[in-house]
mmCIF file of C-alpha atoms in Angstrom:
data_model
loop_
_atom_site.group_PDB
_atom_site.id
_atom_site.type_symbol
_atom_site.label_atom_id
_atom_site.label_comp_id
_atom_site.label_asym_id
_atom_site.label_seq_id
_atom_site.Cartn_x
_atom_site.Cartn_y
_atom_site.Cartn_z
ATOM 1 C CA GLN A 1 170.206 48.611 53.187
ATOM 2 C CA VAL A 2 171.655 52.062 52.603
ATOM 3 C CA GLN A 3 172.126 54.277 55.644
ATOM 4 C CA LEU A 4 172.602 58.028 55.602
ATOM 5 C CA VAL A 5 174.719 59.370 58.429
ATOM 6 C CA GLU A 6 174.720 63.087 59.197
ATOM 7 C CA SER A 7 177.414 64.895 61.108
ATOM 8 C CA GLY A 8 178.577 68.421 61.804
ATOM 9 C CA GLY A 9 175.751 69.715 63.955
ATOM 10 C CA GLY A 10 176.304 71.478 67.235
ATOM 11 C CA LEU A 11 175.963 74.700 69.186
ATOM 12 C CA VAL A 12 177.064 77.964 67.591
ATOM 13 C CA GLN A 13 176.536 81.647 68.293
ATOM 14 C CA ALA A 14 174.443 83.792 66.008
ATOM 15 C CA GLY A 15 176.494 84.905 63.035
ATOM 16 C CA GLY A 16 178.605 81.779 63.128
ATOM 17 C CA SER A 17 178.978 78.936 60.650
ATOM 18 C CA LEU A 18 178.575 75.183 60.561
ATOM 19 C CA ARG A 19 179.063 72.593 57.847
ATOM 20 C CA LEU A 20 176.815 69.561 57.824
ATOM 21 C CA SER A 21 177.790 66.344 56.071
ATOM 22 C CA CYS A 22 175.670 63.374 55.061
ATOM 23 C CA ALA A 23 177.419 60.229 53.933
ATOM 24 C CA ALA A 24 175.750 57.191 52.420
ATOM 25 C CA SER A 25 176.940 53.816 53.672
ATOM 26 C CA ARG A 26 177.342 52.640 50.089
ATOM 27 C CA SER A 27 176.936 53.917 46.569
ATOM 28 C CA ILE A 28 173.383 54.800 45.553
ATOM 29 C CA ASN A 29 172.450 54.376 41.917
ATOM 30 C CA SER A 30 170.141 56.634 39.937
ATOM 31 C CA ILE A 31 170.020 59.488 42.411
ATOM 32 C CA ASN A 32 167.488 62.127 41.447
ATOM 33 C CA THR A 33 167.966 64.601 44.276
ATOM 34 C CA MET A 34 169.887 65.067 47.498
ATOM 35 C CA SER A 35 168.346 67.452 50.002
ATOM 36 C CA TRP A 36 168.476 68.858 53.485
ATOM 37 C CA TYR A 37 165.335 69.318 55.558
ATOM 38 C CA ARG A 38 164.922 70.694 59.043
ATOM 39 C CA ARG A 39 162.399 70.469 61.836
ATOM 40 C CA ALA A 40 162.314 73.259 64.383
ATOM 41 C CA PRO A 41 160.756 72.615 67.790
ATOM 42 C CA GLY A 42 156.988 72.406 67.503
ATOM 43 C CA LYS A 43 157.021 72.795 63.728
ATOM 44 C CA GLN A 44 156.762 70.560 60.691
ATOM 45 C CA ARG A 45 159.766 69.360 58.717
ATOM 46 C CA ASP A 46 160.621 71.850 55.967
ATOM 47 C CA LEU A 47 162.821 71.657 52.910
ATOM 48 C CA VAL A 48 166.009 73.705 53.249
ATOM 49 C CA ALA A 49 167.983 72.973 50.088
ATOM 50 C CA THR A 50 168.120 70.527 47.181
ATOM 51 C CA ILE A 51 170.729 69.579 44.630
ATOM 52 C CA THR A 52 169.742 67.572 41.570
ATOM 53 C CA SER A 53 171.702 64.937 39.693
ATOM 54 C CA GLY A 54 172.511 67.646 37.173
ATOM 55 C CA GLY A 55 173.917 69.922 39.841
ATOM 56 C CA ASN A 56 171.046 72.393 39.953
ATOM 57 C CA THR A 57 170.312 73.800 43.387
ATOM 58 C CA ASN A 58 167.268 75.233 45.082
ATOM 59 C CA TYR A 59 166.915 76.903 48.470
ATOM 60 C CA ALA A 60 164.218 77.923 50.863
ATOM 61 C CA GLY A 61 163.823 81.667 50.871
ATOM 62 C CA SER A 62 164.824 81.925 54.518
ATOM 63 C CA VAL A 63 168.295 80.486 53.861
ATOM 64 C CA LYS A 64 169.038 81.757 50.375
ATOM 65 C CA GLY A 65 172.344 83.588 50.285
ATOM 66 C CA ARG A 66 173.447 82.098 53.612
ATOM 67 C CA PHE A 67 173.414 78.322 53.000
ATOM 68 C CA THR A 68 175.105 76.370 50.232
ATOM 69 C CA ILE A 69 174.389 72.758 49.303
ATOM 70 C CA SER A 70 177.019 70.725 47.500
ATOM 71 C CA ARG A 71 177.894 67.106 46.903
ATOM 72 C CA ASP A 72 180.820 64.798 46.313
ATOM 73 C CA SER A 73 179.513 61.938 44.215
ATOM 74 C CA ALA A 74 182.722 59.956 44.576
ATOM 75 C CA LYS A 75 182.260 59.974 48.349
ATOM 76 C CA ASN A 76 178.463 59.544 48.241
ATOM 77 C CA THR A 77 178.252 62.638 50.399
ATOM 78 C CA VAL A 78 176.166 65.797 50.424
ATOM 79 C CA TYR A 79 177.088 68.900 52.376
ATOM 80 C CA LEU A 80 175.313 71.951 53.730
ATOM 81 C CA GLN A 81 177.489 74.967 54.446
ATOM 82 C CA MET A 82 175.596 77.275 56.774
ATOM 83 C CA ASN A 83 176.851 80.824 57.268
ATOM 84 C CA SER A 84 175.459 83.838 59.133
ATOM 85 C CA LEU A 85 173.422 81.519 61.308
ATOM 86 C CA LYS A 86 170.418 82.910 63.154
ATOM 87 C CA PRO A 87 168.588 81.620 66.236
ATOM 88 C CA GLU A 88 165.653 80.745 63.981
ATOM 89 C CA ASP A 89 167.888 78.247 62.180
ATOM 90 C CA THR A 90 167.809 76.102 65.317
ATOM 91 C CA ALA A 91 166.399 72.713 64.320
ATOM 92 C CA VAL A 92 167.154 69.078 63.703
ATOM 93 C CA TYR A 93 168.566 68.825 60.193
ATOM 94 C CA TYR A 94 167.847 65.739 58.099
ATOM 95 C CA CYS A 95 169.519 64.449 54.972
ATOM 96 C CA ASN A 96 167.268 63.092 52.205
ATOM 97 C CA VAL A 97 168.143 61.186 49.034
ATOM 98 C CA VAL A 98 165.641 60.284 46.327
ATOM 99 C CA ALA A 99 166.723 57.539 43.925
ATOM 100 C CA GLY A 100 163.908 56.500 41.628
ATOM 101 C CA PRO A 101 161.065 55.213 43.785
ATOM 102 C CA VAL A 102 163.227 54.927 46.886
ATOM 103 C CA VAL A 103 163.565 57.674 49.478
ATOM 104 C CA TYR A 104 166.316 57.574 52.091
ATOM 105 C CA TRP A 105 166.441 59.625 55.295
ATOM 106 C CA GLY A 106 169.196 60.202 57.774
ATOM 107 C CA GLN A 107 168.666 60.148 61.510
ATOM 108 C CA GLY A 108 169.091 63.897 61.921
ATOM 109 C CA THR A 109 171.654 66.159 63.508
ATOM 110 C CA GLN A 110 170.878 68.956 65.969
ATOM 111 C CA VAL A 111 171.853 72.518 65.154
ATOM 112 C CA THR A 112 171.415 75.080 67.919
ATOM 113 C CA VAL A 113 172.101 78.768 67.346
ATOM 114 C CA SER A 114 172.338 80.946 70.441
ATOM 115 C CA SER A 115 171.574 84.654 70.392
#
């Protein structure tokens, strides 16, 4: 069973930066996409950023220009660099990997941005 383990969350002031990491417990074959989602208090889980197997990226409009998704295939890891953080970025951030018919989720990491 593959596990995704997120790290890098925490408390930061508005304008600050954080880098989230998501490492798979073992190699995953046939990855289609690796993504980050987030769930703010009282809201649904929303897609933040995606990177495809070909390296193409896509971002939610609210984070475009501030967040960058990247991956290290050799380390089975996906990253989310978050700059110019805003209080509205406060949420639990989840890692997601789609590999064929299988979808993997991490347990989530809390990001809190103070004003």
